[in-house]
Short mmCIF file of C-alpha atoms in Angstrom, two decimals:
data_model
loop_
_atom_site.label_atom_id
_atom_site.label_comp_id
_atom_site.label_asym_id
_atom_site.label_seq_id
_atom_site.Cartn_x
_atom_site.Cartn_y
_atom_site.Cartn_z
CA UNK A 693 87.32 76.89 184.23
CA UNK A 694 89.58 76.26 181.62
CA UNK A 695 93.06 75.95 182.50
CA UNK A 696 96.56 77.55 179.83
CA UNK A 697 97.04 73.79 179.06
CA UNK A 698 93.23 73.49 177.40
CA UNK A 699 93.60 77.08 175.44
CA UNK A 700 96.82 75.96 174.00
CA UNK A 701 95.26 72.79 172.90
CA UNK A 702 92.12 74.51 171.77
CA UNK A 703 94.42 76.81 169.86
CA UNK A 704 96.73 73.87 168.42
CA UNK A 705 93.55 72.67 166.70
CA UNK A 706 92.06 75.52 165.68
CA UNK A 707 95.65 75.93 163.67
CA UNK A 708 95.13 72.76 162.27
CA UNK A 709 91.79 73.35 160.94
CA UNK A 710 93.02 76.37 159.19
CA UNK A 711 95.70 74.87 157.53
CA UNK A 712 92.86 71.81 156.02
CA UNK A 713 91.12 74.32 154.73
CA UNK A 714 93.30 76.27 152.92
CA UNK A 715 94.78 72.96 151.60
CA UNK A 716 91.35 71.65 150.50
CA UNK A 717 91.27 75.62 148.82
CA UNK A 718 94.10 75.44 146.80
CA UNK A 719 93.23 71.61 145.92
CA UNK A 720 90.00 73.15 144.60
CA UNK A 721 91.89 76.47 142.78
CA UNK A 722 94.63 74.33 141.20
CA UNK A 723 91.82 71.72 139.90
CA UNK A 724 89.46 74.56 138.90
CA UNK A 725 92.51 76.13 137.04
CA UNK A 726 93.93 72.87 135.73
CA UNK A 727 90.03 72.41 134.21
CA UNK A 728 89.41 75.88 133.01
CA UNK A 729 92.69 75.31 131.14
CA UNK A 730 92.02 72.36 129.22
CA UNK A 731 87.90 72.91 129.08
CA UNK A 732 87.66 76.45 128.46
CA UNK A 733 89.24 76.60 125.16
CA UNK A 734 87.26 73.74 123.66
CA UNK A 735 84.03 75.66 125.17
CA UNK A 736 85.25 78.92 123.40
CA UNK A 737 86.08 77.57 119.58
CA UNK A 738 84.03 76.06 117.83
CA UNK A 739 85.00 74.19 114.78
CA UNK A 740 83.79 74.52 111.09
CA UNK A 741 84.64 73.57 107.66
CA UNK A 742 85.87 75.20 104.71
CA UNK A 743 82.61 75.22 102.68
CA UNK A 744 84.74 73.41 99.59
CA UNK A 745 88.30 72.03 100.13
CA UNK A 746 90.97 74.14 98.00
CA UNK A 747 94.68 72.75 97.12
CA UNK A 748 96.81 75.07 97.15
CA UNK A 749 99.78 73.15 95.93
CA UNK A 750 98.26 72.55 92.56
CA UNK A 751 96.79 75.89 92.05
CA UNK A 752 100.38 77.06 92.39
CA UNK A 753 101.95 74.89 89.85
CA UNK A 754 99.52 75.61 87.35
CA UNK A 755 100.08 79.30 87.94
CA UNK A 756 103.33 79.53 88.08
CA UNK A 757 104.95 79.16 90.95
CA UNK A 758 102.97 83.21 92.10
CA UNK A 759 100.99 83.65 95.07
CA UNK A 760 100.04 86.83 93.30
CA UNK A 761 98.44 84.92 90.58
CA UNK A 762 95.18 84.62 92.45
CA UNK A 763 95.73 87.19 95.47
CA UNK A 764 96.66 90.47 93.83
CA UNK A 765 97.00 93.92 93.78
CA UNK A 766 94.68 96.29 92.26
CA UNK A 767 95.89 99.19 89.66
CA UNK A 768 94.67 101.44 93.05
CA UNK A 769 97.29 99.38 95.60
CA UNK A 770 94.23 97.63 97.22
CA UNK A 771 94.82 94.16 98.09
CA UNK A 772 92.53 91.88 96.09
CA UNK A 773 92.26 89.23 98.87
CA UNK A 774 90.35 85.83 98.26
CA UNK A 775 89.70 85.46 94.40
CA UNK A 776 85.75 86.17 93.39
CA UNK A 777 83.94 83.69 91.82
CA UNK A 778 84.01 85.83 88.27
CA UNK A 779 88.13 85.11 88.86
CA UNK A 780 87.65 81.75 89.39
CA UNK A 781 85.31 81.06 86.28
CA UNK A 782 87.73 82.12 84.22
CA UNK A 783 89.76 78.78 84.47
CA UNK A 784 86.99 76.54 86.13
CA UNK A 785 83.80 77.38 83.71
CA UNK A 786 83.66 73.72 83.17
CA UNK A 787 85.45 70.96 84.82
CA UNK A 788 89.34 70.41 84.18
CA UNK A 789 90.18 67.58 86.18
CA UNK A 790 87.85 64.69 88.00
CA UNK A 791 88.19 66.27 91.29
CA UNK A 792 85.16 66.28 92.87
CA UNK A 793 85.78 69.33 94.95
CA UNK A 794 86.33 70.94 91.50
CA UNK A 795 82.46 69.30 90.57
CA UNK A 796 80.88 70.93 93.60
CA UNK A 797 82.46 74.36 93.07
CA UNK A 798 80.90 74.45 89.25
CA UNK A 799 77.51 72.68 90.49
CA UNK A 800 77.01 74.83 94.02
CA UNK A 801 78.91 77.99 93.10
CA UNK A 802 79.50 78.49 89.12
CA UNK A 803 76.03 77.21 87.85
CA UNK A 804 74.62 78.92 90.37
CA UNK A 805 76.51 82.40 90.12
CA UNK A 806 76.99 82.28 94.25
CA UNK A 807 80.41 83.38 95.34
CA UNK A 808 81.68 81.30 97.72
CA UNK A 809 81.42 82.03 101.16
CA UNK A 810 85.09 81.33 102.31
CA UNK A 811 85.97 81.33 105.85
CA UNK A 812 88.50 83.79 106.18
CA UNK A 813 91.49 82.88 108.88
CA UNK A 814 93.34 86.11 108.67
CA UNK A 815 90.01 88.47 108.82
CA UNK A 816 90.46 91.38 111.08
CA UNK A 817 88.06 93.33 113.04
CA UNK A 818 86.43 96.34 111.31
CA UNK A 819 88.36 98.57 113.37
CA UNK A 820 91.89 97.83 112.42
CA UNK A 821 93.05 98.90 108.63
CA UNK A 822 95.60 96.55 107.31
CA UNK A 823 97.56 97.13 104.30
CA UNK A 824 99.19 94.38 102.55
CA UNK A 825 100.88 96.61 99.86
CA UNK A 826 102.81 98.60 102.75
CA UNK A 827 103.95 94.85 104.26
CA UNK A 828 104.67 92.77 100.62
CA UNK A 829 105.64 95.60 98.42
CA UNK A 830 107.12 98.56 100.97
CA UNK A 831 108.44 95.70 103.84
CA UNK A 832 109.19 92.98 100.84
CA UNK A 833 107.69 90.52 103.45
CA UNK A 834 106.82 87.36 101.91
CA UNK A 835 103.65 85.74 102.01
CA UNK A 836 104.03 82.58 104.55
CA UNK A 837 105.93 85.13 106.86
CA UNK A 838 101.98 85.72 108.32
CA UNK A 839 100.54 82.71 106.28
CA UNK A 840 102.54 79.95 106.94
CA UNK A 841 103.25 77.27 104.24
CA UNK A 842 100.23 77.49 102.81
CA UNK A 843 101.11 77.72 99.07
CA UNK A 844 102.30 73.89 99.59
CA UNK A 845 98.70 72.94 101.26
CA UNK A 846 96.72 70.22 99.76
CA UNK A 847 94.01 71.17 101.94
CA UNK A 848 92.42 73.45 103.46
CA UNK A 849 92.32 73.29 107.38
CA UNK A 850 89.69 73.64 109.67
CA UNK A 851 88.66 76.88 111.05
CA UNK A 852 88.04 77.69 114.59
CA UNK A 853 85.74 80.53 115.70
CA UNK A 854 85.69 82.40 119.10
CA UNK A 855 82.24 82.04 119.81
CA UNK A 856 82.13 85.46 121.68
CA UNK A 857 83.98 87.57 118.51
CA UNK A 858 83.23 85.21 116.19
CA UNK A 859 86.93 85.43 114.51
CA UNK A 860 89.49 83.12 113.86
CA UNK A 861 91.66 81.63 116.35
CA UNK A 862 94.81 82.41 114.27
CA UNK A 863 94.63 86.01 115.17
CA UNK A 864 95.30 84.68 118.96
CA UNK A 865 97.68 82.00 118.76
CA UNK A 866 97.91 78.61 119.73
CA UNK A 867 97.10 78.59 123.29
CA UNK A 868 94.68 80.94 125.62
CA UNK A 869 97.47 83.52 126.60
CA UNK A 870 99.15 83.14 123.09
CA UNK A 871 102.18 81.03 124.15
CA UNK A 872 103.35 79.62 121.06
CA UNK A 873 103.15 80.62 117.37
CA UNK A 874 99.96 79.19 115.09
CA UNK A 875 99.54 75.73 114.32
CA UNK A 876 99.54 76.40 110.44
CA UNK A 877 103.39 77.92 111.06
CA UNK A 878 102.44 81.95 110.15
CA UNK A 879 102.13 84.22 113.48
CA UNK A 880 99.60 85.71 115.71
CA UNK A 881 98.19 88.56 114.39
CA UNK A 882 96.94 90.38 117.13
CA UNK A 883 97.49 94.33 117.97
CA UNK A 884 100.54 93.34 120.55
CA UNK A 885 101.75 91.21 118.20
CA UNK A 886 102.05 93.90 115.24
CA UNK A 887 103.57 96.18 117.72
CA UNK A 888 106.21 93.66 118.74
CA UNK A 889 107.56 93.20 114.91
CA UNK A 890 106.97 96.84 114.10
CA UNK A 891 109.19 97.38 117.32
CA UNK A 892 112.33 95.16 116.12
CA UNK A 893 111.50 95.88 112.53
CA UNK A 894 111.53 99.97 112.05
CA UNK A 895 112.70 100.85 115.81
CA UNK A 896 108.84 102.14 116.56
CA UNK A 897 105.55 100.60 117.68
CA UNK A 898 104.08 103.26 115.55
CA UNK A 899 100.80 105.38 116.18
CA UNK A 900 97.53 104.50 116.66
CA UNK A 901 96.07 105.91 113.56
CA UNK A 902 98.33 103.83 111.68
CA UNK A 903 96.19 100.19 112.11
CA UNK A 904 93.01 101.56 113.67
CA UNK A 905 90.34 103.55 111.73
#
């Protein structure tokens, strides 16, 4: 027969073994999160290169000083993006300097009539419309405001992929719940992100229709 003295006992360590094993749980939950935080993102990017490196600096000086040189608008309003290979045979037909990044756009792309197939950072999902002629002509937003510092690149960056959207990490941010802006110095670009400067910008986060087809 037990006696009050050997239930409180029994009780005592009962207690005790609860509290081990909720230490040894959140031992496990902080290490689990500690590792999901530094492993997952590595597991979720992968990493590629630009199929040819570009210098932006020196593109720049030779045309002037304008981003708009290369990236322009159409006579419709439409935003010309990345220049086409026709654009860029214009000036690099044949070589014009020793580079050898130069050499390998003429032997890979130019000889072979192949655009290149750039890896775009910026891209957007088909879903959302984005018009630069609203932003650069109607907002007078400059270029690096979203790009960074690009026009004084002398090289083109790597380019991380989501492996389950297969975009560009830019359009998240630096870190997994988009702390912090970009490395390359532009900003997120993601829907949250619009509304946010749309918000402090015009006073509205605007409709839906406006980005999304």
């Amino acid at each position: 027969m037990s006696t009050q003295s050997d239930n409180q006992t029994a009780a005592a360590g009962n207690r005790s073994s609860g509290w081990v094993v909720f230490v040894f749980f959140m031992i496990g939950l902080v290490a689990s999160i500690i590792s999901g935080w530094v492993a997952f993102p590595k597991l979720l990017y992968s990493t590629k290169q630009q199929p040819i490196d570009f210098n932006h600096q020196v593109h720049l000086e030779q045309m002037g000083g304008q981003c708009n040189a290369c990236h322009f608008f159409r006579e419709d309003g439409s935003f010309s993006g990345s220049p086409t290979l026709e654009e860029c045979k214009s000036c690099h037909m044949y070589p014009m300097t020793g580079n050898e990044n130069e050499q390998k756009f003429i032997d890979e792309y130019v000889n072979q009539d192949k655009e290149v197939p750039w890896l775009i950072y910026a891209e957007q999902p088909p879903c959302v419309f984005f018009s630069h002629a609203a932003h650069v002509r109607g907002a007078d937003m400059q270029c690096a405001t979203c790009h960074g510092d690009i026009k004084n690149s002398t090289s083109l960056r790597e380019y991380q992929e989501n492996r389950l959207t297969g975009y560009s990490r830019d359009i998240w941010g630096k870190s997994m719940l988009r702390l912090g802006e970009p490395d390359h110095g532009g900003r997120r670009q993601k829907m949250n992100d619009c509304a946010e400067c749309h918000l402090k910008e015009t006073g509205s986060k605007g409709n839906c229709f406006q980005c999304h087809k």
